[in-house]
Amino acid sequence: MKLYPRQRHRVLQVVTKLVIPFVLMFGLYVQFHGDYGPGGGFQAGVIFASAFILHGLIFGLKRTRDVLSPTVLRFMMASGVLLYAGTGLVTMLFGGELLNYSVLAHEPTHGQHWGIFAVELGVGITVTGVMITLFYGFASKR
Amino acid sequence: MDTLIVLVLLTFLAITAIGIIVLRDLLGAVILLGLYSLTAAGAFVVMDAVDVAFTEAAVGAGISTILFLGALSFTKHEQKPRGHDSWVALIFVVVTGGLLIYGTLDMPHYGSPDSPSQTHPELAVRYVQESGSEVGPPNIVTSVLASYRGYDTLGETVVVFAAGVAVLSLLGLRRRRPEDEAPEDAPGDIPAADPQDNPRRNV
């Protein structure tokens, strides 16, 4: 009788299902709390991606691809960089230098806050996309 | 006390590195690589570089271990024994390593009062004192990375993007529907999970 991984790794699968929401939450926390504690877009992207990679390891690549298709990932990879560079262009439209966020709002520190938020979000989206793409690339080739 | 902890961690690092070199079992070597990164992250924490430690733990211990495991699934788990020892390679490695060590001799010692950041403190003092009113976030690292050095981070993001594009073009994600070929079992099954159940693997 052929044993499918579904039956082989029941404990791992249950534990994974329990863990994944917390990993995603922690990723978001690291992303949006980077102003106050350690962390930021890059680390958050990696943590966020690791949740999907864990899902892929335990449940198989096929099901992870159903959740997050490679096409979506490609959009994510590009849109993060575009968000970052776009923020720079918007600051120029507002009359400042490239990536000088102070011009984004009346209060310079508010502008900085918005700018850093957008830029870190861009980094996070790109890193998430690239990391999961790397994993898909390796895992689908065997 | 800090010095003692750092010494222990660095000794651990050296032992792990030697273990990686000696080990023939590639799976074990990959696990040791993860351990190496985790130990390095611990050392960074002791040196108060929490952001760096965070990145090292997430990327070095987490993602790259997974990617190495993925790469392992292309190949056998045992390193091929080399018939001969290459002296040329040894000489190259010794010379390169010697050059690297020679390069570190010019660097200031850790925490040395003569280091450039101590003798020219204007920039660091500016960041520490002014970033709160100029940029805002209490975490100065974030202010420097995202605002003061926004260009650098933009470049880094583009590098990450380029790496993703490079992998896409080298390994290529197939366009066909995944159920045609995506294996039913998870890639994580390969390493040690259940070798006797999986005759396709060379374990």
Tab-separated table of C-alpha atoms in Angstrom:
chain	number	residue	atom	x	y	z
A	1	MET	CA	0.000	0.000	0.000
A	2	LYS	CA	1.307	3.375	-0.906
A	3	LEU	CA	1.429	5.783	1.978
A	4	TYR	CA	0.797	9.377	1.107
A	5	PRO	CA	2.462	12.079	3.157
A	6	ARG	CA	-0.955	13.056	4.387
A	7	GLN	CA	-0.978	9.906	6.446
A	8	ARG	CA	2.699	9.778	7.188
A	9	HIS	CA	3.089	13.168	8.821
A	10	ARG	CA	-0.158	13.688	10.645
A	11	VAL	CA	1.481	15.098	13.760
A	12	LEU	CA	3.639	17.475	11.733
A	13	GLN	CA	0.608	18.610	9.767
A	14	VAL	CA	-1.466	19.361	12.827
A	15	VAL	CA	1.419	21.220	14.467
A	16	THR	CA	2.067	23.151	11.259
A	17	LYS	CA	-1.552	24.214	11.022
A	18	LEU	CA	-1.318	25.499	14.566
A	19	VAL	CA	1.962	27.307	14.020
A	20	ILE	CA	1.413	29.001	10.644
A	21	PRO	CA	-1.040	31.709	11.842
A	22	PHE	CA	1.368	32.694	14.574
A	23	VAL	CA	4.281	32.855	12.151
A	24	LEU	CA	2.235	35.099	9.843
A	25	MET	CA	1.178	37.298	12.743
A	26	PHE	CA	4.767	37.580	13.919
A	27	GLY	CA	5.826	38.504	10.389
A	28	LEU	CA	3.278	41.311	10.329
A	29	TYR	CA	4.373	42.410	13.794
A	30	VAL	CA	8.001	42.588	12.728
A	31	GLN	CA	6.956	44.474	9.588
A	32	PHE	CA	4.893	47.154	11.277
A	33	HIS	CA	6.729	47.337	14.576
A	34	GLY	CA	10.135	47.888	12.989
A	35	ASP	CA	9.966	51.561	13.942
A	36	TYR	CA	9.983	50.683	17.614
A	37	GLY	CA	11.841	47.401	17.971
A	38	PRO	CA	14.266	45.328	15.976
A	39	GLY	CA	13.027	44.271	12.600
A	40	GLY	CA	11.780	45.788	9.408
A	41	GLY	CA	10.779	44.862	5.916
A	42	PHE	CA	13.568	42.437	5.188
A	43	GLN	CA	13.219	40.307	8.301
A	44	ALA	CA	9.432	40.453	8.096
A	45	GLY	CA	9.501	39.314	4.489
A	46	VAL	CA	11.684	36.350	5.366
A	47	ILE	CA	9.474	35.369	8.311
A	48	PHE	CA	6.324	35.758	6.242
A	49	ALA	CA	7.834	33.642	3.488
A	50	SER	CA	8.940	30.985	5.959
A	51	ALA	CA	5.301	30.370	6.887
A	52	PHE	CA	4.498	29.509	3.269
A	53	ILE	CA	7.685	27.470	2.924
A	54	LEU	CA	6.718	25.507	6.020
A	55	HIS	CA	3.321	24.894	4.449
A	56	GLY	CA	5.031	23.713	1.284
A	57	LEU	CA	7.359	21.372	3.157
A	58	ILE	CA	4.607	19.703	5.122
A	59	PHE	CA	1.633	19.721	2.747
A	60	GLY	CA	3.431	19.487	-0.553
A	61	LEU	CA	4.198	22.072	-3.168
A	62	LYS	CA	0.960	21.568	-5.070
A	63	ARG	CA	-1.253	22.766	-2.257
A	64	THR	CA	0.968	25.731	-1.478
A	65	ARG	CA	0.820	26.720	-5.127
A	66	ASP	CA	-2.948	26.625	-4.915
A	67	VAL	CA	-2.720	29.106	-2.051
A	68	LEU	CA	-0.131	31.387	-3.584
A	69	SER	CA	0.462	30.919	-7.278
A	70	PRO	CA	3.816	31.710	-8.930
A	71	THR	CA	2.112	34.411	-11.000
A	72	VAL	CA	1.038	36.251	-7.861
A	73	LEU	CA	4.587	35.915	-6.545
A	74	ARG	CA	6.000	37.511	-9.664
A	75	PHE	CA	3.640	40.440	-9.203
A	76	MET	CA	4.722	40.698	-5.577
A	77	MET	CA	8.432	40.704	-6.472
A	78	ALA	CA	7.992	43.567	-8.886
A	79	SER	CA	5.374	45.554	-6.990
A	80	GLY	CA	7.537	45.811	-3.868
A	81	VAL	CA	10.367	47.432	-5.796
A	82	LEU	CA	7.851	49.627	-7.625
A	83	LEU	CA	6.308	50.710	-4.321
A	84	TYR	CA	9.747	51.679	-3.022
A	85	ALA	CA	10.830	53.526	-6.128
A	86	GLY	CA	7.331	54.994	-6.505
A	87	THR	CA	7.569	56.479	-3.031
A	88	GLY	CA	10.765	58.150	-4.158
A	89	LEU	CA	9.030	59.534	-7.241
A	90	VAL	CA	6.089	60.802	-5.179
A	91	THR	CA	8.453	62.689	-2.882
A	92	MET	CA	9.912	64.290	-5.997
A	93	LEU	CA	6.413	65.210	-7.195
A	94	PHE	CA	5.821	66.873	-3.830
A	95	GLY	CA	8.860	69.007	-4.457
A	96	GLY	CA	11.464	67.239	-2.373
A	97	GLU	CA	14.500	65.196	-3.288
A	98	LEU	CA	14.221	61.511	-4.144
A	99	LEU	CA	13.212	59.590	-1.005
A	100	ASN	CA	13.047	62.707	1.142
A	101	TYR	CA	9.827	61.761	2.919
A	102	SER	CA	9.547	64.970	4.921
A	103	VAL	CA	7.558	66.594	2.118
A	104	LEU	CA	4.824	63.928	2.205
A	105	ALA	CA	2.924	65.616	5.039
A	106	HIS	CA	2.678	69.030	6.686
A	107	GLU	CA	4.632	67.811	9.671
A	108	PRO	CA	8.031	66.529	8.469
A	109	THR	CA	8.114	63.642	10.959
A	110	HIS	CA	4.646	62.549	9.820
A	111	GLY	CA	5.914	62.531	6.276
A	112	GLN	CA	8.909	60.507	7.361
A	113	HIS	CA	6.571	58.089	9.107
A	114	TRP	CA	4.478	57.546	5.988
A	115	GLY	CA	7.528	57.281	3.789
A	116	ILE	CA	9.246	54.713	5.993
A	117	PHE	CA	6.000	52.763	6.242
A	118	ALA	CA	5.618	52.586	2.459
A	119	VAL	CA	9.264	51.832	1.832
A	120	GLU	CA	9.452	49.056	4.421
A	121	LEU	CA	6.238	47.586	3.058
A	122	GLY	CA	7.834	47.532	-0.387
A	123	VAL	CA	10.915	45.759	0.944
A	124	GLY	CA	8.737	43.239	2.772
A	125	ILE	CA	6.603	42.436	-0.271
A	126	THR	CA	9.606	41.967	-2.542
A	127	VAL	CA	11.513	39.821	-0.057
A	128	THR	CA	8.467	37.636	0.591
A	129	GLY	CA	7.951	37.127	-3.120
A	130	VAL	CA	11.586	36.389	-3.853
A	131	MET	CA	12.040	33.964	-0.956
A	132	ILE	CA	8.956	31.919	-1.820
A	133	THR	CA	9.971	32.012	-5.493
A	134	LEU	CA	13.401	30.630	-4.569
A	135	PHE	CA	11.723	27.848	-2.633
A	136	TYR	CA	9.317	27.054	-5.498
A	137	GLY	CA	12.205	27.058	-7.930
A	138	PHE	CA	14.166	24.515	-5.935
A	139	ALA	CA	11.260	22.396	-4.802
A	140	SER	CA	9.579	22.045	-8.190
A	141	LYS	CA	12.721	20.927	-9.979
A	142	ARG	CA	13.436	17.614	-8.362
B	1	MET	CA	30.895	38.388	31.410
B	2	ASP	CA	30.068	39.560	27.892
B	3	THR	CA	33.576	38.690	26.794
B	4	LEU	CA	33.197	35.182	28.183
B	5	ILE	CA	29.905	34.633	26.357
B	6	VAL	CA	31.341	35.946	23.105
B	7	LEU	CA	34.396	33.713	23.530
B	8	VAL	CA	32.232	30.642	24.084
B	9	LEU	CA	30.057	31.524	21.069
B	10	LEU	CA	33.058	32.133	18.828
B	11	THR	CA	34.613	28.821	19.932
B	12	PHE	CA	31.336	27.176	19.039
B	13	LEU	CA	31.480	28.890	15.640
B	14	ALA	CA	34.972	27.560	14.979
B	15	ILE	CA	34.019	24.029	16.039
B	16	THR	CA	30.900	24.134	13.859
B	17	ALA	CA	32.924	25.372	10.883
B	18	ILE	CA	35.447	22.548	11.291
B	19	GLY	CA	32.574	20.097	11.614
B	20	ILE	CA	31.087	21.351	8.325
B	21	ILE	CA	34.429	20.843	6.579
B	22	VAL	CA	35.041	17.375	8.000
B	23	LEU	CA	31.537	16.021	7.577
B	24	ARG	CA	30.906	13.835	4.502
B	25	ASP	CA	27.192	13.658	5.164
B	26	LEU	CA	25.756	16.650	3.325
B	27	LEU	CA	22.510	16.691	5.273
B	28	GLY	CA	24.460	16.930	8.522
B	29	ALA	CA	26.596	19.691	7.025
B	30	VAL	CA	23.480	21.677	6.093
B	31	ILE	CA	22.110	21.330	9.619
B	32	LEU	CA	25.458	22.462	10.995
B	33	LEU	CA	25.320	25.493	8.677
B	34	GLY	CA	22.020	26.434	10.274
B	35	LEU	CA	23.572	25.982	13.700
B	36	TYR	CA	26.490	28.169	12.626
B	37	SER	CA	24.142	31.000	11.676
B	38	LEU	CA	22.203	30.658	14.902
B	39	THR	CA	25.402	30.835	16.958
B	40	ALA	CA	26.515	33.869	14.962
B	41	ALA	CA	23.136	35.454	15.674
B	42	GLY	CA	23.694	34.844	19.369
B	43	ALA	CA	27.082	36.540	19.171
B	44	PHE	CA	25.467	39.547	17.429
B	45	VAL	CA	22.903	39.809	20.211
B	46	VAL	CA	25.664	39.923	22.814
B	47	MET	CA	27.274	42.727	20.766
B	48	ASP	CA	23.944	44.661	20.875
B	49	ALA	CA	23.379	44.352	17.134
B	50	VAL	CA	19.845	43.045	17.516
B	51	ASP	CA	18.697	43.896	14.000
B	52	VAL	CA	21.641	42.105	12.444
B	53	ALA	CA	21.098	39.116	14.719
B	54	PHE	CA	17.464	39.023	13.677
B	55	THR	CA	18.381	38.960	10.008
B	56	GLU	CA	21.083	36.355	10.544
B	57	ALA	CA	18.706	34.073	12.417
B	58	ALA	CA	15.895	34.457	9.879
B	59	VAL	CA	17.974	34.272	6.715
B	60	GLY	CA	21.004	32.216	7.729
B	61	ALA	CA	19.419	29.710	10.050
B	62	GLY	CA	15.997	29.684	8.447
B	63	ILE	CA	15.716	30.291	4.737
B	64	SER	CA	19.177	29.228	3.577
B	65	THR	CA	18.914	25.930	5.463
B	66	ILE	CA	15.656	25.278	3.642
B	67	LEU	CA	17.166	26.247	0.288
B	68	PHE	CA	20.169	23.988	0.913
B	69	LEU	CA	17.774	21.165	1.759
B	70	GLY	CA	15.967	21.886	-1.492
B	71	ALA	CA	19.270	21.779	-3.353
B	72	LEU	CA	20.108	18.509	-1.570
B	73	SER	CA	17.030	16.941	-3.098
B	74	PHE	CA	18.754	17.269	-6.494
B	75	THR	CA	21.730	15.272	-5.353
B	76	LYS	CA	22.874	12.480	-3.091
B	77	HIS	CA	23.266	12.965	0.615
B	78	GLU	CA	26.820	11.748	0.732
B	79	GLN	CA	29.779	13.729	-0.506
B	80	LYS	CA	31.724	11.847	-3.162
B	81	PRO	CA	35.087	10.741	-1.777
B	82	ARG	CA	37.893	12.421	-3.655
B	83	GLY	CA	40.559	10.079	-4.935
B	84	HIS	CA	43.388	12.560	-4.510
B	85	ASP	CA	44.036	15.612	-2.399
B	86	SER	CA	44.632	18.648	-4.524
B	87	TRP	CA	47.659	20.569	-3.300
B	88	VAL	CA	46.925	23.448	-5.637
B	89	ALA	CA	43.550	23.916	-4.017
B	90	LEU	CA	45.097	23.832	-0.562
B	91	ILE	CA	47.664	26.475	-1.518
B	92	PHE	CA	44.915	28.690	-2.973
B	93	VAL	CA	42.794	28.363	0.130
B	94	VAL	CA	45.714	29.062	2.467
B	95	VAL	CA	46.793	32.111	0.447
B	96	THR	CA	43.248	33.498	0.270
B	97	GLY	CA	42.667	32.885	3.962
B	98	GLY	CA	46.002	34.473	4.802
B	99	LEU	CA	45.088	37.551	2.756
B	100	LEU	CA	41.756	37.839	4.533
B	101	ILE	CA	43.406	37.577	7.956
B	102	TYR	CA	46.035	40.097	6.849
B	103	GLY	CA	43.201	42.406	5.837
B	104	THR	CA	41.627	42.212	9.286
B	105	LEU	CA	44.898	43.355	10.891
B	106	ASP	CA	44.211	46.894	9.684
B	107	MET	CA	40.752	46.933	11.204
B	108	PRO	CA	40.284	48.465	14.633
B	109	HIS	CA	39.684	46.045	17.478
B	110	TYR	CA	36.135	45.473	18.632
B	111	GLY	CA	35.155	48.396	20.850
B	112	SER	CA	38.513	50.083	20.339
B	113	PRO	CA	38.575	53.797	21.171
B	114	ASP	CA	40.792	54.381	18.114
B	115	SER	CA	38.229	53.140	15.612
B	116	PRO	CA	37.091	55.723	13.048
B	117	SER	CA	33.571	55.729	14.467
B	118	GLN	CA	35.019	56.785	17.822
B	119	THR	CA	37.541	59.323	16.584
B	120	HIS	CA	35.024	60.930	14.199
B	121	PRO	CA	31.778	60.589	16.138
B	122	GLU	CA	29.897	63.403	14.349
B	123	LEU	CA	27.739	61.087	12.235
B	124	ALA	CA	26.875	58.654	15.018
B	125	VAL	CA	26.137	61.475	17.436
B	126	ARG	CA	23.946	63.138	14.838
B	127	TYR	CA	21.973	59.926	14.321
B	128	VAL	CA	21.608	59.281	18.040
B	129	GLN	CA	20.658	62.836	18.996
B	130	GLU	CA	18.737	64.154	15.998
B	131	SER	CA	17.035	61.172	14.381
B	132	GLY	CA	14.189	61.370	16.892
B	133	SER	CA	13.249	64.890	15.845
B	134	GLU	CA	14.342	64.623	12.199
B	135	VAL	CA	12.877	61.244	11.295
B	136	GLY	CA	10.863	60.012	14.240
B	137	PRO	CA	11.110	56.274	14.854
B	138	PRO	CA	12.599	55.344	18.222
B	139	ASN	CA	14.566	52.571	16.503
B	140	ILE	CA	17.526	54.459	15.060
B	141	VAL	CA	18.442	51.510	12.850
B	142	THR	CA	15.139	51.908	11.033
B	143	SER	CA	15.684	55.649	10.632
B	144	VAL	CA	19.131	55.089	9.144
B	145	LEU	CA	18.103	52.218	6.883
B	146	ALA	CA	14.851	53.590	5.553
B	147	SER	CA	15.388	57.335	5.614
B	148	TYR	CA	18.984	58.523	5.920
B	149	ARG	CA	20.213	55.685	3.723
B	150	GLY	CA	17.081	55.239	1.669
B	151	TYR	CA	19.094	54.989	-1.546
B	152	ASP	CA	21.099	52.048	-0.185
B	153	THR	CA	18.002	50.166	0.848
B	154	LEU	CA	16.393	50.838	-2.523
B	155	GLY	CA	19.484	49.340	-4.125
B	156	GLU	CA	19.353	46.328	-1.821
B	157	THR	CA	15.714	45.746	-2.646
B	158	VAL	CA	16.551	45.861	-6.338
B	159	VAL	CA	19.354	43.334	-5.695
B	160	VAL	CA	16.903	40.985	-3.973
B	161	PHE	CA	14.503	41.438	-6.873
B	162	ALA	CA	17.292	40.748	-9.366
B	163	ALA	CA	18.236	37.585	-7.463
B	164	GLY	CA	14.642	36.415	-7.699
B	165	VAL	CA	14.543	37.131	-11.428
B	166	ALA	CA	17.852	35.312	-11.899
B	167	VAL	CA	16.571	32.217	-10.118
B	168	LEU	CA	13.358	32.373	-12.120
B	169	SER	CA	15.275	32.467	-15.370
B	170	LEU	CA	17.718	29.728	-14.324
B	171	LEU	CA	15.408	27.255	-12.630
B	172	GLY	CA	12.241	28.496	-14.273
B	173	LEU	CA	8.799	28.007	-12.824
B	174	ARG	CA	6.830	25.867	-15.233
B	175	ARG	CA	3.777	27.417	-16.732
B	176	ARG	CA	1.737	24.225	-16.923
B	177	ARG	CA	-0.765	23.465	-14.223
B	178	PRO	CA	1.105	22.140	-11.212
B	179	GLU	CA	-1.027	19.013	-10.716
B	180	ASP	CA	0.450	17.539	-13.896
B	181	GLU	CA	3.851	17.184	-12.361
B	182	ALA	CA	4.039	18.527	-8.851
B	183	PRO	CA	4.999	15.561	-6.697
B	184	GLU	CA	2.374	14.367	-4.292
B	185	ASP	CA	4.790	14.146	-1.398
B	186	ALA	CA	6.350	17.182	0.158
B	187	PRO	CA	9.962	18.090	-0.540
B	188	GLY	CA	10.507	17.990	3.182
B	189	ASP	CA	9.943	14.248	3.140
B	190	ILE	CA	13.303	13.579	1.587
B	191	PRO	CA	15.902	14.226	4.217
B	192	ALA	CA	15.392	12.105	7.268
B	193	ALA	CA	11.657	12.005	7.710
B	194	ASP	CA	10.972	8.532	6.416
B	195	PRO	CA	13.728	7.195	4.205
B	196	GLN	CA	12.650	3.535	4.032
B	197	ASP	CA	9.232	4.510	2.723
B	198	ASN	CA	10.636	6.390	-0.195
B	199	PRO	CA	12.481	4.129	-2.627
B	200	ARG	CA	13.080	6.950	-5.126
B	201	ARG	CA	15.590	8.596	-2.837
B	202	ASN	CA	19.208	7.634	-2.536
B	203	VAL	CA	19.699	7.751	1.174
